[in-house]
Short mmCIF file of C-alpha atoms and ligand atoms in Angstrom, two decimals:
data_model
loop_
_atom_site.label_atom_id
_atom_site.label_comp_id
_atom_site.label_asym_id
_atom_site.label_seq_id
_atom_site.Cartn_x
_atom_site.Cartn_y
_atom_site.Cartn_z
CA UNK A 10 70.28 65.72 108.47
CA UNK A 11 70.53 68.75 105.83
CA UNK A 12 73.10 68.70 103.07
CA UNK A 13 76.44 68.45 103.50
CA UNK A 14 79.72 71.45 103.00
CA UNK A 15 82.81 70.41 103.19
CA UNK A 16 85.83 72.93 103.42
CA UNK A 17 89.51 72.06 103.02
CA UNK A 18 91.84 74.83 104.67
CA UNK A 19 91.17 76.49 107.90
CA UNK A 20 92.58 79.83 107.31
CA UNK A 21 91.21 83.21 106.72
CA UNK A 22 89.03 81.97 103.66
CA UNK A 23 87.90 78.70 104.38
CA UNK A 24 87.88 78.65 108.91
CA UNK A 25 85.30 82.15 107.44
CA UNK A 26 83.58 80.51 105.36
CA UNK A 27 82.93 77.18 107.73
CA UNK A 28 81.75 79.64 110.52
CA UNK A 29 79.44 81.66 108.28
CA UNK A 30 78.06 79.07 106.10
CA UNK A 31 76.46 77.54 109.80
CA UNK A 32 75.08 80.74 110.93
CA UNK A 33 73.70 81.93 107.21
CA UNK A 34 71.94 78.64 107.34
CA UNK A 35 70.55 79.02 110.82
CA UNK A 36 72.89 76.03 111.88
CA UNK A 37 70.87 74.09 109.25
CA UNK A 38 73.76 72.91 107.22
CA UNK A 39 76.52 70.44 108.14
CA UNK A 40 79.55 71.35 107.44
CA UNK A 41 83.22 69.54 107.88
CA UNK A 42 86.65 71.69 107.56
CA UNK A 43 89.84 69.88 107.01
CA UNK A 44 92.81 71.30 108.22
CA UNK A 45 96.17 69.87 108.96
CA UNK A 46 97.61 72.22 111.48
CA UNK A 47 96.25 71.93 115.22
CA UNK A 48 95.34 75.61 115.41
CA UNK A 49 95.53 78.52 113.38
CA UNK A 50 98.75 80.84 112.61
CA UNK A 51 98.38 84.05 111.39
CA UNK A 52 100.51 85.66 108.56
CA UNK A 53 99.19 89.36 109.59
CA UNK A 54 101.52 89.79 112.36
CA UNK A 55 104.05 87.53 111.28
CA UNK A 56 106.31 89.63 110.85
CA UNK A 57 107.06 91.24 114.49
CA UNK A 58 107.60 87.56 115.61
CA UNK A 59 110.66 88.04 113.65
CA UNK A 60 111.14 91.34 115.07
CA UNK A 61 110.43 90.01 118.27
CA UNK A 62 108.04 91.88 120.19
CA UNK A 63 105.31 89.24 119.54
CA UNK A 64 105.66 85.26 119.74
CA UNK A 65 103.80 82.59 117.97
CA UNK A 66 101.60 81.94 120.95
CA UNK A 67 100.31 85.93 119.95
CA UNK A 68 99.62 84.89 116.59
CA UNK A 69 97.94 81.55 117.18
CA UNK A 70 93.69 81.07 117.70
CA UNK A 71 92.65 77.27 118.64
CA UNK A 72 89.67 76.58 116.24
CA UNK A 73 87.67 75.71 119.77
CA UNK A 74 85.06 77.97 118.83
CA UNK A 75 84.27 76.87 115.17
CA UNK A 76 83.38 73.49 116.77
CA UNK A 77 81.98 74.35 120.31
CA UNK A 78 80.07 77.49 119.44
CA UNK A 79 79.24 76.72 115.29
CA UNK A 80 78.87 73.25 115.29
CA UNK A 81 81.88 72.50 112.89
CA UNK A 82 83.09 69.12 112.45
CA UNK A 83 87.15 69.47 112.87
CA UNK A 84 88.53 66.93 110.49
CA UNK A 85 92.67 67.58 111.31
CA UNK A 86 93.59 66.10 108.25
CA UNK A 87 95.38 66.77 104.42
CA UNK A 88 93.10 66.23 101.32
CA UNK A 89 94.69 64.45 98.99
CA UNK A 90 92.20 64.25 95.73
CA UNK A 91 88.62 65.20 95.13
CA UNK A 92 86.55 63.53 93.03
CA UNK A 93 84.25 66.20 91.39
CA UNK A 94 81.77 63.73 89.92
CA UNK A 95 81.08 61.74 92.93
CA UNK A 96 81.76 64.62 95.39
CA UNK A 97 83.21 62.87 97.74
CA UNK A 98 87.00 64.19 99.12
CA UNK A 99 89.70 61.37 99.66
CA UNK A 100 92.17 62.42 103.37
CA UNK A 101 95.80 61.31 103.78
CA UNK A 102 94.49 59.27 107.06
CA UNK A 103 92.46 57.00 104.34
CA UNK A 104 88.79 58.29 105.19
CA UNK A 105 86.29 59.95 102.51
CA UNK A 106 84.20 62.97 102.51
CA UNK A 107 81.16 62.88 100.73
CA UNK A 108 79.79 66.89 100.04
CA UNK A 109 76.92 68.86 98.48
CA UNK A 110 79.23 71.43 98.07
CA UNK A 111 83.18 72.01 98.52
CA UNK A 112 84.53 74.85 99.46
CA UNK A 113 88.29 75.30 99.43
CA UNK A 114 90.60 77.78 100.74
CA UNK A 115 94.11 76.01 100.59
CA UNK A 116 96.37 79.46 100.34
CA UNK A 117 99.07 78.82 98.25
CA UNK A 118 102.25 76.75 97.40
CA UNK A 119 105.48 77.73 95.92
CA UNK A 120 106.78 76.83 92.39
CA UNK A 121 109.94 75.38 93.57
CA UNK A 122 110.95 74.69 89.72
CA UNK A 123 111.70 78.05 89.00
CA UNK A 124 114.74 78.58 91.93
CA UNK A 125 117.31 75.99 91.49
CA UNK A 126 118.64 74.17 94.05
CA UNK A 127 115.91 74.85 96.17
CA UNK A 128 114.55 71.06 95.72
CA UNK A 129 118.03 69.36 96.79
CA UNK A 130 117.96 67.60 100.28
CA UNK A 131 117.94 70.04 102.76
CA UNK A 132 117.68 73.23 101.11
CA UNK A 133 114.17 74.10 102.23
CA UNK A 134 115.18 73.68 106.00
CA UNK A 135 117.99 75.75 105.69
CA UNK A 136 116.73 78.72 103.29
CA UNK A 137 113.59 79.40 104.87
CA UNK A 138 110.53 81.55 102.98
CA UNK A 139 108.62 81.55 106.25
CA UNK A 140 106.05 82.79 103.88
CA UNK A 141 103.20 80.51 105.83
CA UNK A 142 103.32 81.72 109.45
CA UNK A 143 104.28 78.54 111.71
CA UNK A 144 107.70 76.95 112.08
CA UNK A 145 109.40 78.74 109.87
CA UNK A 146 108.53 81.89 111.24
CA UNK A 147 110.04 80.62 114.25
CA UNK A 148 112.90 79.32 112.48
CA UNK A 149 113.96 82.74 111.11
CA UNK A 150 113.65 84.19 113.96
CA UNK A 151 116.16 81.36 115.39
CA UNK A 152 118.62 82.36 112.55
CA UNK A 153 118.51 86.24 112.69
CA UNK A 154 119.45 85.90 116.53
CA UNK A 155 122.28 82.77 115.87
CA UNK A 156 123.43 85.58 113.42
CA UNK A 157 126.87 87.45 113.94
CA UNK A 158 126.61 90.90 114.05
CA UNK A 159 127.56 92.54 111.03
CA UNK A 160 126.37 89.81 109.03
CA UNK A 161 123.79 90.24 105.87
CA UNK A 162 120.11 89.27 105.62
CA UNK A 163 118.76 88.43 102.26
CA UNK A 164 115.08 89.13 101.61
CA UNK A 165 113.91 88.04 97.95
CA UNK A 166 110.38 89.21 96.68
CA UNK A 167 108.66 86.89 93.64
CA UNK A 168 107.43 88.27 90.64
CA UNK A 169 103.59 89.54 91.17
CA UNK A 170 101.17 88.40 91.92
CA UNK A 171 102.38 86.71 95.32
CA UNK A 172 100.76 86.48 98.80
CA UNK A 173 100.26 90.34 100.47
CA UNK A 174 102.12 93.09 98.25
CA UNK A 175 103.44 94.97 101.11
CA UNK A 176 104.19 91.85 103.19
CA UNK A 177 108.33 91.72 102.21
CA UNK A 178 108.47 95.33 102.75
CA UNK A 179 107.22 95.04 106.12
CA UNK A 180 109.27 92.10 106.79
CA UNK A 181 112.51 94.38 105.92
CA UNK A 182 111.34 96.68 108.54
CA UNK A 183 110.83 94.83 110.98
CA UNK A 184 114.07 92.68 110.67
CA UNK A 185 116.33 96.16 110.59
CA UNK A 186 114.25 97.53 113.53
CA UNK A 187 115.19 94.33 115.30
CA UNK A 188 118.94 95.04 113.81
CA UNK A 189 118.75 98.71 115.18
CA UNK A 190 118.79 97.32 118.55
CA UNK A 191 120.34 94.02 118.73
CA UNK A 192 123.14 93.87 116.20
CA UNK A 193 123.63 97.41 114.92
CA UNK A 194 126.51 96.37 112.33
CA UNK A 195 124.28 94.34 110.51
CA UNK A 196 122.40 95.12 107.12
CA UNK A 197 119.12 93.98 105.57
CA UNK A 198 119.45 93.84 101.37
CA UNK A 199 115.72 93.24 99.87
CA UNK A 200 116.32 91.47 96.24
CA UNK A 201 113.02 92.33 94.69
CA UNK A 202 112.08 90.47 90.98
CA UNK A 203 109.75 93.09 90.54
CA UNK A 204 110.76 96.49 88.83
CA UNK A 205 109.66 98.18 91.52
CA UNK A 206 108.30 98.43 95.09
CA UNK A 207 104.73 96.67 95.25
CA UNK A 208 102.92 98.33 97.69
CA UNK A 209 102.81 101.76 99.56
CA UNK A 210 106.15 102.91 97.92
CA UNK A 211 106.49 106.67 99.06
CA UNK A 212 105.46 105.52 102.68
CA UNK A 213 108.44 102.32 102.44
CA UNK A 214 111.03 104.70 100.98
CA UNK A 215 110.15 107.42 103.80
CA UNK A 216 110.73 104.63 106.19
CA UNK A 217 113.80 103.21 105.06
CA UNK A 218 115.10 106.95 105.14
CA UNK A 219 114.40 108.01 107.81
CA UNK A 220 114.28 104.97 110.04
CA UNK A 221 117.03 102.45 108.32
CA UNK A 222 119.06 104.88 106.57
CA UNK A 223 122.65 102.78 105.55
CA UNK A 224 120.84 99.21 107.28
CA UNK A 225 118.20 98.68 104.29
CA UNK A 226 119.06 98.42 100.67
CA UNK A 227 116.59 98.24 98.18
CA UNK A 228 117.62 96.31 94.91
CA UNK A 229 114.71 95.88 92.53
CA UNK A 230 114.79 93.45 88.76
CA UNK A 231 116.64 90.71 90.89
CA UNK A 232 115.02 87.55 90.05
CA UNK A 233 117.09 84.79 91.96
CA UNK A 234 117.12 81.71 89.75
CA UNK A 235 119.31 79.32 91.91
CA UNK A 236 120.13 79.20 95.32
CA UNK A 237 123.23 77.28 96.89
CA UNK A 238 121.88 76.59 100.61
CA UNK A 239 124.90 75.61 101.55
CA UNK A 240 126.62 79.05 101.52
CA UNK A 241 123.46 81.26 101.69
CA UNK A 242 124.35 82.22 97.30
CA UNK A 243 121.40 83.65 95.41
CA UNK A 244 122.00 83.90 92.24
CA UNK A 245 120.56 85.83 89.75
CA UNK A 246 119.03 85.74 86.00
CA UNK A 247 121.14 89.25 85.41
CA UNK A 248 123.41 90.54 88.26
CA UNK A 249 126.13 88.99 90.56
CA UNK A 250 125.61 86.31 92.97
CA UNK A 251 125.35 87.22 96.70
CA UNK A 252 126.39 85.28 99.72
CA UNK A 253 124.31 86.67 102.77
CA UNK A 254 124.74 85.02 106.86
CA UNK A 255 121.00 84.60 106.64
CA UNK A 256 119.22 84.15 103.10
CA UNK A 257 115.38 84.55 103.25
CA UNK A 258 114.32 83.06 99.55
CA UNK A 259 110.23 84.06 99.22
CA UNK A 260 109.85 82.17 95.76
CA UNK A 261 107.24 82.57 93.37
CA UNK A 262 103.60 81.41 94.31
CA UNK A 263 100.43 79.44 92.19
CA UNK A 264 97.41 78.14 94.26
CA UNK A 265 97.81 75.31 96.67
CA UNK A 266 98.95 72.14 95.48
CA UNK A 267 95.27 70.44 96.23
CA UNK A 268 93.74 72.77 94.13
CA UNK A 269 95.95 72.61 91.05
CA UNK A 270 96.15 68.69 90.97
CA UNK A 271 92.33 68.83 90.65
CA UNK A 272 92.64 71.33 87.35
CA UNK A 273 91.05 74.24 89.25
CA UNK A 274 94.03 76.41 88.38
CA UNK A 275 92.54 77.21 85.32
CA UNK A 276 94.66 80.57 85.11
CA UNK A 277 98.27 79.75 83.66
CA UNK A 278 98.20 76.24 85.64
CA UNK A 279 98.64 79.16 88.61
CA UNK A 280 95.47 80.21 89.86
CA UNK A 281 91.85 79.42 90.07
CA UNK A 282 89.41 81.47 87.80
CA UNK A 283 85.44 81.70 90.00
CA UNK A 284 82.72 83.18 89.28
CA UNK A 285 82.71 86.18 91.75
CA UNK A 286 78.84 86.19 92.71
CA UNK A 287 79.61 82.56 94.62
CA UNK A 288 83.38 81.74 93.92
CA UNK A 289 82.33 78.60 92.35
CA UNK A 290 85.52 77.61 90.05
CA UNK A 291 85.01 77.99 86.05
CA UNK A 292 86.17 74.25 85.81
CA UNK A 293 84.40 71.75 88.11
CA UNK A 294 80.40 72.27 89.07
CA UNK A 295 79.86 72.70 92.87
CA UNK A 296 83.78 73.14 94.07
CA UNK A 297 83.88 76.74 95.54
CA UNK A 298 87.42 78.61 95.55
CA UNK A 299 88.45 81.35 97.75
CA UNK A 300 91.43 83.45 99.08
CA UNK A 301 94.75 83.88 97.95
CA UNK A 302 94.28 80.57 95.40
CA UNK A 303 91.89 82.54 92.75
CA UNK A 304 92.93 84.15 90.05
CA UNK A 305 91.83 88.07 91.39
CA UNK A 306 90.53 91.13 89.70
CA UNK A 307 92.49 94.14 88.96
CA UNK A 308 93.67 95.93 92.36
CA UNK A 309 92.39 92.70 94.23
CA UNK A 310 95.31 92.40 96.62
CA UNK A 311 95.44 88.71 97.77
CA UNK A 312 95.01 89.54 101.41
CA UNK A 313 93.63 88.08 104.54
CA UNK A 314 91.32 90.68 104.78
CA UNK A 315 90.21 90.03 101.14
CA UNK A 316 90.07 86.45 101.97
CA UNK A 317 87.53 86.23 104.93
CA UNK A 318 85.38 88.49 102.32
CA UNK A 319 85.83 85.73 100.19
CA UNK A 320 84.32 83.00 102.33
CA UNK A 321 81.15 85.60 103.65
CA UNK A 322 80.62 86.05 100.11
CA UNK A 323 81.01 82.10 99.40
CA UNK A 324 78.99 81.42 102.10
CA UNK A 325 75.89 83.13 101.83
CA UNK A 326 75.71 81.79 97.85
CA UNK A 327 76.57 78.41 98.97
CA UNK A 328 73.44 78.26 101.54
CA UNK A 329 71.12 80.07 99.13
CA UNK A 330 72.11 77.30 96.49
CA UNK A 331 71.52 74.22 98.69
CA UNK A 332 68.46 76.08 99.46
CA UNK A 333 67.52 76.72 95.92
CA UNK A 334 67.63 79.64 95.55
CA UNK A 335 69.31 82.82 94.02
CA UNK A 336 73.00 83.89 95.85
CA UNK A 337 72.89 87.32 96.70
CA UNK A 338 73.92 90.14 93.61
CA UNK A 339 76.08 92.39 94.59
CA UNK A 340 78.89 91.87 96.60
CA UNK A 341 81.11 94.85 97.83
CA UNK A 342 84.39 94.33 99.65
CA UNK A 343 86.93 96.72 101.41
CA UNK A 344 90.45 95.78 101.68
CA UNK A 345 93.03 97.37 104.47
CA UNK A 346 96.41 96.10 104.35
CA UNK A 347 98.17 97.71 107.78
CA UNK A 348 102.43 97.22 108.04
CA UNK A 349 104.46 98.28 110.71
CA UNK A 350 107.63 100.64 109.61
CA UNK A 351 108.79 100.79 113.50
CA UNK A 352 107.40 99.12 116.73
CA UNK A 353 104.37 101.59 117.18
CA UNK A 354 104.16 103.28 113.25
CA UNK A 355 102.31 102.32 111.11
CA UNK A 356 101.04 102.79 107.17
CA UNK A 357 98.17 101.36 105.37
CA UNK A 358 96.56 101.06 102.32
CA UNK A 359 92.96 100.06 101.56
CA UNK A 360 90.47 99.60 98.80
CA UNK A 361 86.64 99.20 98.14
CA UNK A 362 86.26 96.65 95.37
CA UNK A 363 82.08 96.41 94.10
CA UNK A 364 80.55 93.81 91.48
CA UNK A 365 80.04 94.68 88.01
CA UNK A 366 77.10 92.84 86.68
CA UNK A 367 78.21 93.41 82.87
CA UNK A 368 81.77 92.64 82.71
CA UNK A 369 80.64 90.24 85.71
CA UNK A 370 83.66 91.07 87.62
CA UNK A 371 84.75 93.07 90.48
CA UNK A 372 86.02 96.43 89.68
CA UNK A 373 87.54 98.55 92.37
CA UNK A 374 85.18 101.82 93.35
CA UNK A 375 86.44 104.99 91.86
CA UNK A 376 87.44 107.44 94.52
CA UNK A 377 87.71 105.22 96.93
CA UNK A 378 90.62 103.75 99.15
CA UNK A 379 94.18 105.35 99.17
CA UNK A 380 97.32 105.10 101.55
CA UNK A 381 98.28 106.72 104.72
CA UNK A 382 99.22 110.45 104.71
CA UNK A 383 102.33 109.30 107.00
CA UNK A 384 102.88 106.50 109.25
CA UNK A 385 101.82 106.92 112.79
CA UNK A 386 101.45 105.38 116.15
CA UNK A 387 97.27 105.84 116.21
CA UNK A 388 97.39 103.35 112.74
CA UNK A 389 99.54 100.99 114.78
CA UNK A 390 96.45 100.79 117.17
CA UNK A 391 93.78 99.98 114.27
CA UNK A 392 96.77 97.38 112.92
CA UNK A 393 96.79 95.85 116.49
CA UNK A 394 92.43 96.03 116.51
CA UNK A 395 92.47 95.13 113.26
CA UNK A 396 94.13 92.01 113.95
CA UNK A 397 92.08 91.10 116.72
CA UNK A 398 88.97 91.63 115.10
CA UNK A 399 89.84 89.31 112.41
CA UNK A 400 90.70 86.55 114.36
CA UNK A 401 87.04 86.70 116.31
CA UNK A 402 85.25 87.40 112.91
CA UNK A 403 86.77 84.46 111.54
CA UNK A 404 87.29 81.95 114.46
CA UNK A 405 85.46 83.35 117.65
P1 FAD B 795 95.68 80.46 104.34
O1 FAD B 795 95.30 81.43 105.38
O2 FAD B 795 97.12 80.18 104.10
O3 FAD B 795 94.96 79.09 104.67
C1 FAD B 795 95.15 77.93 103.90
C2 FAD B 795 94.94 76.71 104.79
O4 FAD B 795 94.70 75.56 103.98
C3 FAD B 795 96.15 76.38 105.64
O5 FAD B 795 95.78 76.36 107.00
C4 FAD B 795 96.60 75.01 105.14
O6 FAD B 795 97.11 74.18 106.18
C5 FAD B 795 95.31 74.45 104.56
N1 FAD B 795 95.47 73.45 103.49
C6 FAD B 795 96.20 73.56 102.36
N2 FAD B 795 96.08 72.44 101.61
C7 FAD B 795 95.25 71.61 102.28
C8 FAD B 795 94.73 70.31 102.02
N3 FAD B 795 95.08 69.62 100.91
N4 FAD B 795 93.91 69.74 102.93
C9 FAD B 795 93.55 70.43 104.06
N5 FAD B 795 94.00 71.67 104.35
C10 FAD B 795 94.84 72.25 103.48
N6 FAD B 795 96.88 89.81 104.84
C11 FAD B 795 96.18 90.87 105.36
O7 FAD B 795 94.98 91.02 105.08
N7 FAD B 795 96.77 91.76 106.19
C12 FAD B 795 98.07 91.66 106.57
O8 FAD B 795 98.57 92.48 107.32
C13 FAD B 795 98.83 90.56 106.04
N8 FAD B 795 100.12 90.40 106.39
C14 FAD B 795 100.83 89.33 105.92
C15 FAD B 795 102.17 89.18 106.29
C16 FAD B 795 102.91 88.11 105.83
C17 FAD B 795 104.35 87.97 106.22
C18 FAD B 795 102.30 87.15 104.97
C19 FAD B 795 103.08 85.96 104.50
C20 FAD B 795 100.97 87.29 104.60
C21 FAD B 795 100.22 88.37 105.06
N9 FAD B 795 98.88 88.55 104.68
C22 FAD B 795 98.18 89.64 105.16
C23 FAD B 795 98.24 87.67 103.67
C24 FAD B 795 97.36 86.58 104.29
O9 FAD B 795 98.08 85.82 105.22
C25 FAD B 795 96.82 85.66 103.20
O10 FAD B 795 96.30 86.43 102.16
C26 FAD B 795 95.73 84.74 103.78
O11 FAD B 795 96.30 83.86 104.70
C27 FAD B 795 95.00 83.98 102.67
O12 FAD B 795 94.02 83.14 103.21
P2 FAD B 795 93.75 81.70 102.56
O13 FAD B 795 92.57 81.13 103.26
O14 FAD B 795 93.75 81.82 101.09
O15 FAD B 795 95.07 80.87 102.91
#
């Protein structure tokens, strides 16, 4: 019946790479993803759910298509441990996978041990990071519109590298656009860890100025440390605590859990060092890694976008492999991060990132990529396309 792939995570890297590693290989290779969550969320658009000009039901794709139309096996189930040397997968339901190859995309988890209080009963239900789209996005939203007007929303960034650069930036945006309308007295105050902004910082500040002038504040070297959930307190390793009506605690990110209890996260016990010609990991023989899990390249954002390259890239090595022969040499890769400033502006940024056979890395292309000249209603149409292309290159 032709060898066997197996992919855990059916997001942008690994619902990509399922769909693409059947069509490289002619539909001549089985493969099996294993995902918890009955359909997918995005993240890209996330953020005007909490604005509220889109809902979930915008943001969510069934994964119909990967089965009916690619012939992908829908396993809706967690992996709990892999077993490298037999290659077989073990699922919370109690079943086993056996593979040729593994390819997994699990996106990443949070290192609750570095914000107090965070792990105490509760906490994570109340102080929401809503950092994976799904319930929590909802749940925020639920919050910001139980909140008073007048009152204070608390956005805190993690130190780099974490999930989309300009994603917290957007997010304060969108929440004060929503506040520009619906509670006018009320502020948004972005605690970032970082020194500075992360991401398209001329076209943020212009924004904020000229958009949210006196509703955002921009405090950057705030690392919160602890967090008391019960009053909404972050508390930082330097400046004075700060209670806020709605606290939104983003905390600092390593690969999914999966990943690092099978001693893939080679890179500080954080993130997954591959080989970029096929993403297979540095530490275990025939386990591929992909998306925002791997430890990235200079300038690499870790991006959807960057992500479903990922799992073309993975793909197309992983069926020349199982057919023995040589994955393809040079992989190039363009990245375009969009982020609304308003309901119809919008600002990108994008990059072309090529292979380097020598330093066998990727290396982003001189000259190329940049950021918007100003934010504008035309680049809130290619967000919009963008968005919907992605979800049909990846799940249609
Ligand atoms: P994910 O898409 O998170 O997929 C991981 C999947 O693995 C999940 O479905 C999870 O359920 C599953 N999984 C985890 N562990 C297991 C296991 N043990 N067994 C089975 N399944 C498992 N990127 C852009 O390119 N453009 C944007 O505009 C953009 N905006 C963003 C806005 C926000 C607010 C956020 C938070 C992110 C944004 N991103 C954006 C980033 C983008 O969402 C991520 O980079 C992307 O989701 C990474 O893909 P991934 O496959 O690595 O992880």
């Amino acid at each position: 019946y032709g060898p066997k792939v197996v992919v855990v995570g059916g997001g942008y890297g690994g619902a990509t790479a399922a769909k693409y590693v059947r069509m490289f290989s002619d539909y001549g290779i089985q493969v099996t993803l294993v995902e918890p969550n009955a359909a997918f969320v995005s993240c890209p658009i996330s953020n005007l759910v909490l604005q509220g000009s889109k809902t979930i039901a915008d943001i969510t794709t069934p994964y119909d298509n990967l089965e009916k139309r690619h012939g992908v096996k829908i396993v809706r189930d967690m992996v709990t441990s892999i077993d490298a040397e037999k290659r077989v997968v073990k699922l919370a339901a109690g079943g086993e996978l056996p593979y040729d190859r593994l390819i997994l995309s699990p996106g990443i988890d949070f290192m609750w041990d570095t914000v107090a209080g965070m792990t105490k009963p509760g906490a994570q239900d109340k102080v929401l990071h809503a950092w994976k789209a799904g319930p929590q996005t909802v749940a925020l939203r639920k919050q910001l519109e139980a909140m008073p007007d007048g009152g204070v929303y608390a956005l805190s960034i993690p130190l780099a590298p974490y999930r989309c650069p300009p994603g917290p930036y957007e997010r304060a945006c969108m929440v004060a656009n929503y506040f520009k309308k619906a509670k006018p007295k009320s502020k948004v105050v972005i605690f970032d860890a970082n020194d500075d902004i992360q991401s398209k910082k001329g076209l943020f500040m212009k924004a904020w100025d000229e958009h949210y002038k006196g509703i955002i504040e921009y405090r950057p070297k705030h690392k919160v440390v602890e967090v008391d959930a019960s009053t909404n307190t972050l508390k930082f390793e330097f400046n004075d605590d700060f209670k806020a009506a709605v606290a939104n605690v983003v905390p600092n990110m390593r690969a999914g859990d999966i990943a690092v209890r099978t001693g893939l996260a080679t890179a500080n016990n954080r993130w997954c060092e591959v080989d970029f010609l096929t993403f297979e990991s540095k530490a275990k023989k025939n386990i591929h890694v992909l998306g925002d899990a791997i430890q990235i390249a200079p300038g690499m954002p870790k991006s959807g976008h960057m992500a479903n390259q990922h799992g073309k890239t993975c793909a197309a090595a992983v069926v020349s492999l199982l057919q023995g022969k040589e994955p393809p040499q040079l992989p190039i890769y363009a990245n375009t991060c969009y982020s609304f400033v308003t309901d119809e502006d919008v600002v990108h940024v994008a990059s072309v990132h090529r292979y380097d056979a020598e330093k066998k890395t990727m290396l982003a292309v001189p000259g190329s990529g940049g950021v918007s000249s100003a934010a504008s209603e035309l680049e809130g149409r290619y967000a919009h396309a963008w968005a919907r292309n992605i979800w049909a290159d990846t799940l249609a």
